[in-house]
XYZ file of C-alpha atoms in Angstrom:
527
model
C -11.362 23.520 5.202
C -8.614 24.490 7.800
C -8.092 26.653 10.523
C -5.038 27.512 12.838
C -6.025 27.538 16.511
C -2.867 28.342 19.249
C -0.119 25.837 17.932
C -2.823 23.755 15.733
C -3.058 23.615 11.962
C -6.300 21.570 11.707
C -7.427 20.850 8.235
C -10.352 18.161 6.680
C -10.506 16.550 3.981
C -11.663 13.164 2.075
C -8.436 11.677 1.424
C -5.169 11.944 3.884
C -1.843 10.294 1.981
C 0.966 9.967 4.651
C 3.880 9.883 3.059
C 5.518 11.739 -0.087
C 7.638 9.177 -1.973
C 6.601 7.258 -5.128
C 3.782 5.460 -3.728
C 2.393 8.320 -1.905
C 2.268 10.523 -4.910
C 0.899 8.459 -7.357
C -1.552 7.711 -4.186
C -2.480 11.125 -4.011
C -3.209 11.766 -7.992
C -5.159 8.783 -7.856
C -7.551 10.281 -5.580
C -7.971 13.571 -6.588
C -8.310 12.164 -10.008
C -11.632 9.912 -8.453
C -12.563 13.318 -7.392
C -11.275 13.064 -3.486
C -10.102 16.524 -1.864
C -6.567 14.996 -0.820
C -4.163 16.130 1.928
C -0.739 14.893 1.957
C 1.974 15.013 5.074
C 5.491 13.905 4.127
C 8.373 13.844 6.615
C 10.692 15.823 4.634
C 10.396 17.789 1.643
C 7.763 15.931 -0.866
C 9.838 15.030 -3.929
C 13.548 14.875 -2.342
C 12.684 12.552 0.998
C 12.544 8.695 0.302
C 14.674 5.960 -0.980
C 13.593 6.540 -4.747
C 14.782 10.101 -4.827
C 18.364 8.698 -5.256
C 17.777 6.412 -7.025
C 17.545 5.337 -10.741
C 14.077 3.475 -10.590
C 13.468 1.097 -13.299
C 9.929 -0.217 -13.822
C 8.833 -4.140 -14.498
C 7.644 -3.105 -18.225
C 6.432 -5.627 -20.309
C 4.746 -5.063 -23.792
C 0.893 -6.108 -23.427
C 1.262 -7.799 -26.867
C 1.887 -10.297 -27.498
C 0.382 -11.790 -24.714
C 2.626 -14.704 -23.986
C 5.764 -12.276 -23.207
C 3.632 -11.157 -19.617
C 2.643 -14.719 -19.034
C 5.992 -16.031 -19.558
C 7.697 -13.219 -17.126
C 4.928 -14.038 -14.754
C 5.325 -17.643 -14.648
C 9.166 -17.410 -14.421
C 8.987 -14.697 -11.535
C 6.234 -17.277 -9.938
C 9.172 -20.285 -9.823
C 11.519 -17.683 -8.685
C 8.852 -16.124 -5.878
C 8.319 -19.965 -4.285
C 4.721 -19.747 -5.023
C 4.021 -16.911 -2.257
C 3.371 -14.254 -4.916
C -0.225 -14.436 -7.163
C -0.110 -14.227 -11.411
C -3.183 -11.987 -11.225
C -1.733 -9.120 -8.808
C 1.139 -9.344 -10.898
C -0.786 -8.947 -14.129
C -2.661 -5.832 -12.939
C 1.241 -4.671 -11.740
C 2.018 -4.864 -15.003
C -0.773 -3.741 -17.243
C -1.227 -0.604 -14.291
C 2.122 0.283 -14.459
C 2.057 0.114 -18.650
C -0.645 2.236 -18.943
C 0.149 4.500 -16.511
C 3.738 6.409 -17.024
C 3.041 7.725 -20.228
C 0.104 9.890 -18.592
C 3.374 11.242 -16.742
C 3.513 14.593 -18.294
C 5.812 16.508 -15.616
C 8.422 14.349 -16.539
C 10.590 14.660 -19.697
C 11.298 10.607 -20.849
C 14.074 10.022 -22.325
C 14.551 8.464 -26.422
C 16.373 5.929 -27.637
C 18.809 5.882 -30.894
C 15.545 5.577 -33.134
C 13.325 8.291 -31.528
C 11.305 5.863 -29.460
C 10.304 7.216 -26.157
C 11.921 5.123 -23.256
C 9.405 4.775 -20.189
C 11.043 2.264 -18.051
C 13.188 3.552 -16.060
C 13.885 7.729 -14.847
C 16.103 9.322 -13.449
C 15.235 9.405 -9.344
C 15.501 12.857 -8.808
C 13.857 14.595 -11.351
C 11.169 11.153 -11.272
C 10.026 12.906 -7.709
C 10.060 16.001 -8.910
C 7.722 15.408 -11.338
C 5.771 13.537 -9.299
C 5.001 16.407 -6.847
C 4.617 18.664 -9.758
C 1.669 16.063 -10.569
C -0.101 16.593 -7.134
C 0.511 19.697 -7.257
C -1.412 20.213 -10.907
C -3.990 18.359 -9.601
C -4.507 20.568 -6.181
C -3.534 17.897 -3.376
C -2.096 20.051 -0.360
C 0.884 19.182 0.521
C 2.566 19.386 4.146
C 6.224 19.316 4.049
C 8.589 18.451 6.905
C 5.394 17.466 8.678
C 5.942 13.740 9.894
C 2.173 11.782 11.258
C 2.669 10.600 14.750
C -0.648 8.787 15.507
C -3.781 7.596 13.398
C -7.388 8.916 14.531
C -10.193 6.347 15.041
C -13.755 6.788 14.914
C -16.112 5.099 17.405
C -16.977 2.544 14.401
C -13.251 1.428 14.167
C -12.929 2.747 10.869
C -10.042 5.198 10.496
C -10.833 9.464 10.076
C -7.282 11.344 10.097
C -4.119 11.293 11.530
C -2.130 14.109 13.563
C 1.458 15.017 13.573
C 3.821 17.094 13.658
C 5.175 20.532 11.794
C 8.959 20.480 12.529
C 9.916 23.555 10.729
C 6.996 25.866 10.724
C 6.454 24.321 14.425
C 3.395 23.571 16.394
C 1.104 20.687 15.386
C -1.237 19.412 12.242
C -4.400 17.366 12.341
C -6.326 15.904 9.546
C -10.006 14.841 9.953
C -10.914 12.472 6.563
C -13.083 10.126 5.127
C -10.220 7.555 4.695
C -6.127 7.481 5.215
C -3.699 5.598 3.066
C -0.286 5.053 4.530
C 2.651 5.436 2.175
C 5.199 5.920 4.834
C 7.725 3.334 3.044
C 9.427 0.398 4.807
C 12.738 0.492 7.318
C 16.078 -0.677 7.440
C 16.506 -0.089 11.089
C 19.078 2.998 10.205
C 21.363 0.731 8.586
C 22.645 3.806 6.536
C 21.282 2.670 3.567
C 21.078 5.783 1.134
C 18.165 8.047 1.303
C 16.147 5.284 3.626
C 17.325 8.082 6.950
C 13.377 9.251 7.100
C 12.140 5.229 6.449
C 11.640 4.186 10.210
C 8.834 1.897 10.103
C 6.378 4.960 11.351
C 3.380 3.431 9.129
C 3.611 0.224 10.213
C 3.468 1.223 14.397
C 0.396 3.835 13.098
C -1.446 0.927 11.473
C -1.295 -1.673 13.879
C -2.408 0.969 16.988
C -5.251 0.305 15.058
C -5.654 -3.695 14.810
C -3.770 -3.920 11.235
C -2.021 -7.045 10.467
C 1.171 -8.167 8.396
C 2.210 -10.582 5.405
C 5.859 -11.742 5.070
C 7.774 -9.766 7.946
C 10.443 -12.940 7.891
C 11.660 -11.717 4.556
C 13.526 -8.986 6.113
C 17.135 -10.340 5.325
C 18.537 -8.802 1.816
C 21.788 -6.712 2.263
C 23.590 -4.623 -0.147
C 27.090 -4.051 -0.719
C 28.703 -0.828 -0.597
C 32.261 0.915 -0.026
C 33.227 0.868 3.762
C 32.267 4.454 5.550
C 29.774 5.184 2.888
C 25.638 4.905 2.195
C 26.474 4.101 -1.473
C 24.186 1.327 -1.800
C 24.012 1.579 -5.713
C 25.037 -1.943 -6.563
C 25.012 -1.992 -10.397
C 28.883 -1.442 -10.666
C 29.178 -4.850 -7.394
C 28.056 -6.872 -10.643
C 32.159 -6.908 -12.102
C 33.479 -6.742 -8.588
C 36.201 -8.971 -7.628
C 36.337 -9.585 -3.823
C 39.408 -10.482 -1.864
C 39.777 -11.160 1.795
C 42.740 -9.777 4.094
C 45.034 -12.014 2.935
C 44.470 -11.311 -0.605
C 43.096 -14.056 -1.461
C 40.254 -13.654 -3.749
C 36.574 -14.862 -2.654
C 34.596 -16.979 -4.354
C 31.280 -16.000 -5.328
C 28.690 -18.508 -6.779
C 26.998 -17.514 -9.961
C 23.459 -15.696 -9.076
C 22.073 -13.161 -7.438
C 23.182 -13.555 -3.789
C 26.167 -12.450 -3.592
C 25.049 -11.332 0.485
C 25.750 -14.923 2.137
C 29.068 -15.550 0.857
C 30.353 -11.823 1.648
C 28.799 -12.047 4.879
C 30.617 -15.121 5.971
C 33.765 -13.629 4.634
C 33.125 -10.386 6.724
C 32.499 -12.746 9.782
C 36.299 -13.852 9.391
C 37.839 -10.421 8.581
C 37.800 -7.647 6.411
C 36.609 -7.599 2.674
C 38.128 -5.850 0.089
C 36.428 -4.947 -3.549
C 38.248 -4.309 -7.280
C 35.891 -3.190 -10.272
C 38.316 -4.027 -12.809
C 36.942 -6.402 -15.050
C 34.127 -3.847 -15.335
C 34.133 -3.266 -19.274
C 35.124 -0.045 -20.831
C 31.481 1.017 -22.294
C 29.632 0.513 -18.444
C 32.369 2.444 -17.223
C 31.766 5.276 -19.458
C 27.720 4.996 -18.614
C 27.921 4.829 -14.807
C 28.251 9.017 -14.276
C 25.134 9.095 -16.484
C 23.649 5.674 -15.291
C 24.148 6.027 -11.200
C 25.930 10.014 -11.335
C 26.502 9.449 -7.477
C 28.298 6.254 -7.199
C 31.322 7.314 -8.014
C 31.329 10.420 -5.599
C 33.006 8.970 -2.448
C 35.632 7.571 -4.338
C 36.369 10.883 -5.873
C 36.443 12.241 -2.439
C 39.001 9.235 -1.135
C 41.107 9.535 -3.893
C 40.490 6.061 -5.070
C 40.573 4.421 -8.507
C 37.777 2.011 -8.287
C 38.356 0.283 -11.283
C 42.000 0.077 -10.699
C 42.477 0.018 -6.611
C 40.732 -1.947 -3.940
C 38.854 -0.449 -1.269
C 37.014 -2.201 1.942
C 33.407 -3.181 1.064
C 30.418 -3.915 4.068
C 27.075 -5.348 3.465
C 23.977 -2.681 4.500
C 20.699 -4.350 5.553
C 17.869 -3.240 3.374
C 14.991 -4.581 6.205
C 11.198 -4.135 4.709
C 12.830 -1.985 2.099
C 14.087 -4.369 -0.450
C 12.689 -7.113 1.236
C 8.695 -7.977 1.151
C 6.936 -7.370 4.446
C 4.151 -4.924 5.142
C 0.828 -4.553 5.825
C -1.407 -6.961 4.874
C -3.299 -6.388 1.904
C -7.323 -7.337 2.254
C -8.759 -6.325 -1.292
C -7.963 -5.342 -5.076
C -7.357 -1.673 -3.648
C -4.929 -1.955 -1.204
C -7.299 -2.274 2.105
C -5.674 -3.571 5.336
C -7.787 -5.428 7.613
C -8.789 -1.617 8.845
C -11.615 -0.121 7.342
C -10.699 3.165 6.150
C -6.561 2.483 6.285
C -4.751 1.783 2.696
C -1.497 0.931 2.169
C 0.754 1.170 -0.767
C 4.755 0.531 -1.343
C 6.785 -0.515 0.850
C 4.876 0.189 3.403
C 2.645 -2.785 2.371
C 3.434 -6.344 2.009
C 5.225 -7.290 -1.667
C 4.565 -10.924 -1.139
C 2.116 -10.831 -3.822
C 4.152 -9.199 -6.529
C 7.513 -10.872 -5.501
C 6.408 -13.911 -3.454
C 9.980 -15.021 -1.189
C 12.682 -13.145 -3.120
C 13.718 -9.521 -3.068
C 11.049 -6.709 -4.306
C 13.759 -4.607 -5.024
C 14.637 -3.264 -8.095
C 11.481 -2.886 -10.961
C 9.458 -4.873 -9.320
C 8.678 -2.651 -6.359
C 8.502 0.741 -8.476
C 5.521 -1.211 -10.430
C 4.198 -1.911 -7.251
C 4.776 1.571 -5.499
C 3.359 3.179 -9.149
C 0.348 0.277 -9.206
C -0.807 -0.021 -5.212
C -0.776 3.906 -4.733
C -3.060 4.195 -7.310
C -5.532 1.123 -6.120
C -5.004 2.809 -2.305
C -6.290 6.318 -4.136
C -9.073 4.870 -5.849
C -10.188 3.063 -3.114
C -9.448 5.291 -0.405
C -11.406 8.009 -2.279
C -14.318 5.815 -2.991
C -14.726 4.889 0.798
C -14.263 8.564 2.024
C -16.986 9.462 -0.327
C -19.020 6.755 2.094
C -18.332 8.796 4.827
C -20.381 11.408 5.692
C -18.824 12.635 8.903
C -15.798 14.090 8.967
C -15.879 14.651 12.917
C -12.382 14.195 14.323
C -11.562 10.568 15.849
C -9.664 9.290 18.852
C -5.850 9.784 18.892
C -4.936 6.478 19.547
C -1.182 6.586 19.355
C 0.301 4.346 22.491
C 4.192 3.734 23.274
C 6.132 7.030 23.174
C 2.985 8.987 23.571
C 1.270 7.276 26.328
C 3.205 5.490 28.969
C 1.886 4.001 31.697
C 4.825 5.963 33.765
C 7.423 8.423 32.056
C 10.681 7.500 32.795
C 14.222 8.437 31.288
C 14.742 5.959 28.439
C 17.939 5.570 26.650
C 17.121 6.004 23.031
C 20.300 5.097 21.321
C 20.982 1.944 23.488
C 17.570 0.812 22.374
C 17.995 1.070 18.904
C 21.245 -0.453 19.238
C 19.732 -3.321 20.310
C 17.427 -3.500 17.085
C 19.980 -3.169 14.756
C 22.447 -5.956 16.716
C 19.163 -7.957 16.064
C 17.742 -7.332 12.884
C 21.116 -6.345 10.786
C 24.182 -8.079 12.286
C 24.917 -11.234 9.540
C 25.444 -14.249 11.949
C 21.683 -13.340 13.159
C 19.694 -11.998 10.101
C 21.295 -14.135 7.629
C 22.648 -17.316 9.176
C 19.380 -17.556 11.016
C 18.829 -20.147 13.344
C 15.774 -21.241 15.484
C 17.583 -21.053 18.720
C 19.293 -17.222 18.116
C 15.561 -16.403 16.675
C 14.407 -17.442 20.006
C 16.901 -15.515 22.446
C 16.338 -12.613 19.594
C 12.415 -12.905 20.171
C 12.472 -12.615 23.952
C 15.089 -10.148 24.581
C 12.751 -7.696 21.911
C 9.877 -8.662 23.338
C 11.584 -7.656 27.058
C 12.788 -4.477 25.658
C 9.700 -3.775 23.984
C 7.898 -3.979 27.534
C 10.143 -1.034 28.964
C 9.659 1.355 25.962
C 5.890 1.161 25.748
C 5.783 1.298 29.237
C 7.769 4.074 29.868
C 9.085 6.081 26.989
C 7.412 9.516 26.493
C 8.741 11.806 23.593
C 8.426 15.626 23.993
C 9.647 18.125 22.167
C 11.952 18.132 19.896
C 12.141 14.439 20.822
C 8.902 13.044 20.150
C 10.016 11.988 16.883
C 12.894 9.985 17.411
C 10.702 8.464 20.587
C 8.052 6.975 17.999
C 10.841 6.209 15.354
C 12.892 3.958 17.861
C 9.465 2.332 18.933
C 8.292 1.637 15.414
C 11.823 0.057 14.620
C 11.311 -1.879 17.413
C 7.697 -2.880 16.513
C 8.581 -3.748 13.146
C 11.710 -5.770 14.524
C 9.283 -7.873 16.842
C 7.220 -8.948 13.800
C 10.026 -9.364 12.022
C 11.798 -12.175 13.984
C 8.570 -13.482 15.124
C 7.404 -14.368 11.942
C 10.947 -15.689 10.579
C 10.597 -18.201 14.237
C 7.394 -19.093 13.070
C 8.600 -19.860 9.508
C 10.333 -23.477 10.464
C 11.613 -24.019 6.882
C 13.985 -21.907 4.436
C 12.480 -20.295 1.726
C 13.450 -17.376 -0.670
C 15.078 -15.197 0.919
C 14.829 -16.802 4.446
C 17.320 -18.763 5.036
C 17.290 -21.052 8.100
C 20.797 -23.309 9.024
C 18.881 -25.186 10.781
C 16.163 -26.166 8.604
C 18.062 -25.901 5.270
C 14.939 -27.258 2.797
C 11.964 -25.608 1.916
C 8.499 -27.261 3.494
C 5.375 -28.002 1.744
C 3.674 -27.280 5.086
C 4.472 -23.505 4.971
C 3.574 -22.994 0.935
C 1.538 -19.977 2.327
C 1.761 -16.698 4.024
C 3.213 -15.969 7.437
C 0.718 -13.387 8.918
C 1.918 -11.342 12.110
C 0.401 -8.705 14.698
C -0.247 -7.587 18.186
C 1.962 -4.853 20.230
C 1.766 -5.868 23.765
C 1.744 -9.900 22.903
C 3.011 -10.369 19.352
C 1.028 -12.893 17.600
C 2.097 -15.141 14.029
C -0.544 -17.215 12.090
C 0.041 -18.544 8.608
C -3.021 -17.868 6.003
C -4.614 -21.159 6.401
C -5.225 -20.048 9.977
C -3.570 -22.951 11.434
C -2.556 -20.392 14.509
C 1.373 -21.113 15.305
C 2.345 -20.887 19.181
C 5.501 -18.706 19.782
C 7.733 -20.457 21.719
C 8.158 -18.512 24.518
């Protein structure tokens, strides 16, 4: 049902998906498959909005048979995930994800050489558009360029809609529902990682208005290499780079996958420059097919990539390619919110990836496997539901200061990103800067809740900045509370890994940020 009322488009139904990337889709086909009437808002334009739509997802895809080749990749990504992730959530990852994109009829897989049909990994692009073809097949209603603002609460606590905003057509949207899943993706603070511009961290402010939790926020510290002055971040090719610093002089980089420290303490000193000439002739050839875009800004530059050297940064990836999110509760994607799913990256990967990156195939199984579980289960709660009355608005800092007062925006978010994304702070971490970090968030988190009211045409970047600064709070909190270095977090001043934190840092709270690990054993923030 829906109706338009003044500047209102109010609509009701069982199932409301927020968000229109990978997760959100397969969210939304998951529901209306379980038989769920299904709304779904997306910030942008459903199918080109996200960080998948320029990207060239691959999928963790493991044969079922024989059975030893899933246990053995489980075990091995176990070691690798120091013990935080769990062999049965990975098992369903895998067997979900299996069975699942060959039902993928919008999309045209490629073959291989012998004919055989190649399901792995697709081609970004036309991957979403197939993807909203599938919704759209299946009758979900899609809301483009309409971006949720605020979740809507019933008087039992349990969650019946969202509202938002319609930035194009203008005026508002509402959706009254049986349950809400949020697929709103993770954040890299703006770091101009490519396509993450709409990923702000909106789901994660949404869900813990309403008492959600988090897993893993301290794993917020992989970075990606890409030319100087571009959003590039497709690092295939950085595999045969050379690096050299200003001098010349070339850098040494250890065998494995993190190539992010050593650049990073290079780029403390000075600039960095990049060759991709040991890259071998038949990659070379592949990479227009393989990654069509990476070559692009060169092209515009001028620049020989393979032959010339060009200046490289490091872009942080935040909750994007690293693990944090909302806590997951049950086998379909619950938070600790009855009637709120999550799935992607706007949940916690901590039990797919355990302390390393989810990037890469891991987190399209995930985004493929959770928005499915979130559908089910989101559908199968709504259908609990009898009333579909609308709730409470409950949306708090840029929507309902205590006082409205003039708040400078950009300076704020400046101060996230010096936080969360400058290397001597995010990836040298230390207890002390953690500390200073904590309180001067924490300060600054005070005046924006207190005072920051968006209007307008500004009442999105209001709740943007305040979600990045939400999720940054968390964020360092959690990487304080974790006095040890593990994965991905690295601490210089507690270099070894700790039996005592073997489990889950869990993090919450707006006004008075909390951090407990899974055991329960509540750790104090110094403060």
């Amino acid at each position: 049902m829906s109706r338009c009322q003044d500047d209102l488009l109010e609509l009701t139904a069982d199932v409301l998906v927020i968000g229109g990337g990978l997760a959100g889709n397969w969210a939304a086909a998951a529901a209306r498959r379980a038989g769920a009437s299904v709304v779904l808002a997306d910030k942008g334009y459903c199918g080109t909005s996200g960080v998948t739509a320029t990207a060239g997802p691959g999928h963790w895809w493991i044969p079922p048979d024989p059975a030893d080749l899933r246990e053995t990749a489980i075990a091995a990504r176990r070691k690798s995930g120091f013990g935080l992730n769990d062999a049965g959530w990975m098992a369903r990852t895998l067997a979900k994800t299996w069975e699942s994109l060959p039902t993928l009829e919008t999309y045209k897989f490629s073959k291989d050489e012998k004919g055989a049909t190649q399901y792995r990994a697709l081609r970004g692009p036309e991957y979403m558009r197939a993807l909203r073809q599938q919704s759209e097949n299946l009758g979900v209603e899609i809301l483009d360029h309409c971006p949720g603002l605020e979740l809507l609460q019933r008087a039992d606590g349990t969650i019946g809609g969202a509202q938002g905003i319609r930035r194009q057509a203008g005026g508002r949207w509402r959706v009254n529902c049986g349950a809400v899943i949020l697929a709103t993706g993770g954040t890299s603070f703006l770091s101009r990682l490519l396509g993450s511009h709409t990923n702000t961290g909106d789901g994660y402010l949404m869900a813990a208005e309403a008492g959600a939790d988090f897993s893993g926020m301290e794993f917020t510290n992989y970075y990606t290499v890409a030319a100087k002055g571009s959003t590039m971040t497709r690092s295939m090719s950085y595999v045969f780079a050379t690096y050299y610093d200003e001098d010349g002089e070339v850098i040494p980089i250890p065998a494995g996958l993190d190539t992010s420290r050593p650049l990073a303490a290079a780029l403390l000193k000075g600039r960095v420059y990049c060759d991709l000439h040991k890259t071998p002739e038949d990659i070379r050839a592949k990479v227009p097919i393989i990654s069509p875009n990476f070559l692009l800004p060169f092209h515009r530059w001028g620049i020989d990539p393979y032959r010339q050297r060009f200046e490289v940064t490091l872009h942080g990836e935040g909750t994007i390619r690293g693990i944090g999110g909302l806590r997951i509760t049950g086998d379909n994607c619950e938070t600790s919110v009855p009637g709120l799913y999550a799935a992607g990256d706007a949940a916690t990967r901590e039990l797919v990836a355990g302390a390393i990156s989810g990037g890469g195939n891991i987190n399209s199984a995930w985004a493929l496997s959770s928005g499915q579980w979130a559908g089910e289960g989101a559908a199968r709660f709504a259908s609990s539901v009898r009333s579909r009355a609308p709730g409470r608005p409950i949306g708090q800092a840029g929507l309902q200061p205590d006082s409205a007062h003039t708040i400078d925006l950009r300076g704020a978010l400046a101060i996230v990103q010096g936080e969360m994304l400058a290397y001597d702070r995010n990836i040298f971490r230390r207890g002390d800067r953690l500390l200073r970090t904590t309180r001067l968030l924490d300060d600054l988190w005070k005046v924006v809740s207190a005072h920051a009211l968006g209007e307008g045409e500004g009442i999105l970047r209001t709740r943007e900045t305040a979600a990045m600064l939400a999720t940054a709070r968390w964020s360092a909190a959690s990487a304080l509370a974790r006095d040890e270095s593990r994965g991905m977090h690295r601490r210089e001043d507690k270099p070894e890994t700790d039996p005592r934190f073997a489990g889950s840092i869990v993090s919450g709270g707006l006004d008075a940020v909390w951090v407990n690990s899974a055991s329960s054993q509540k750790m104090e923030l110094a403060s």
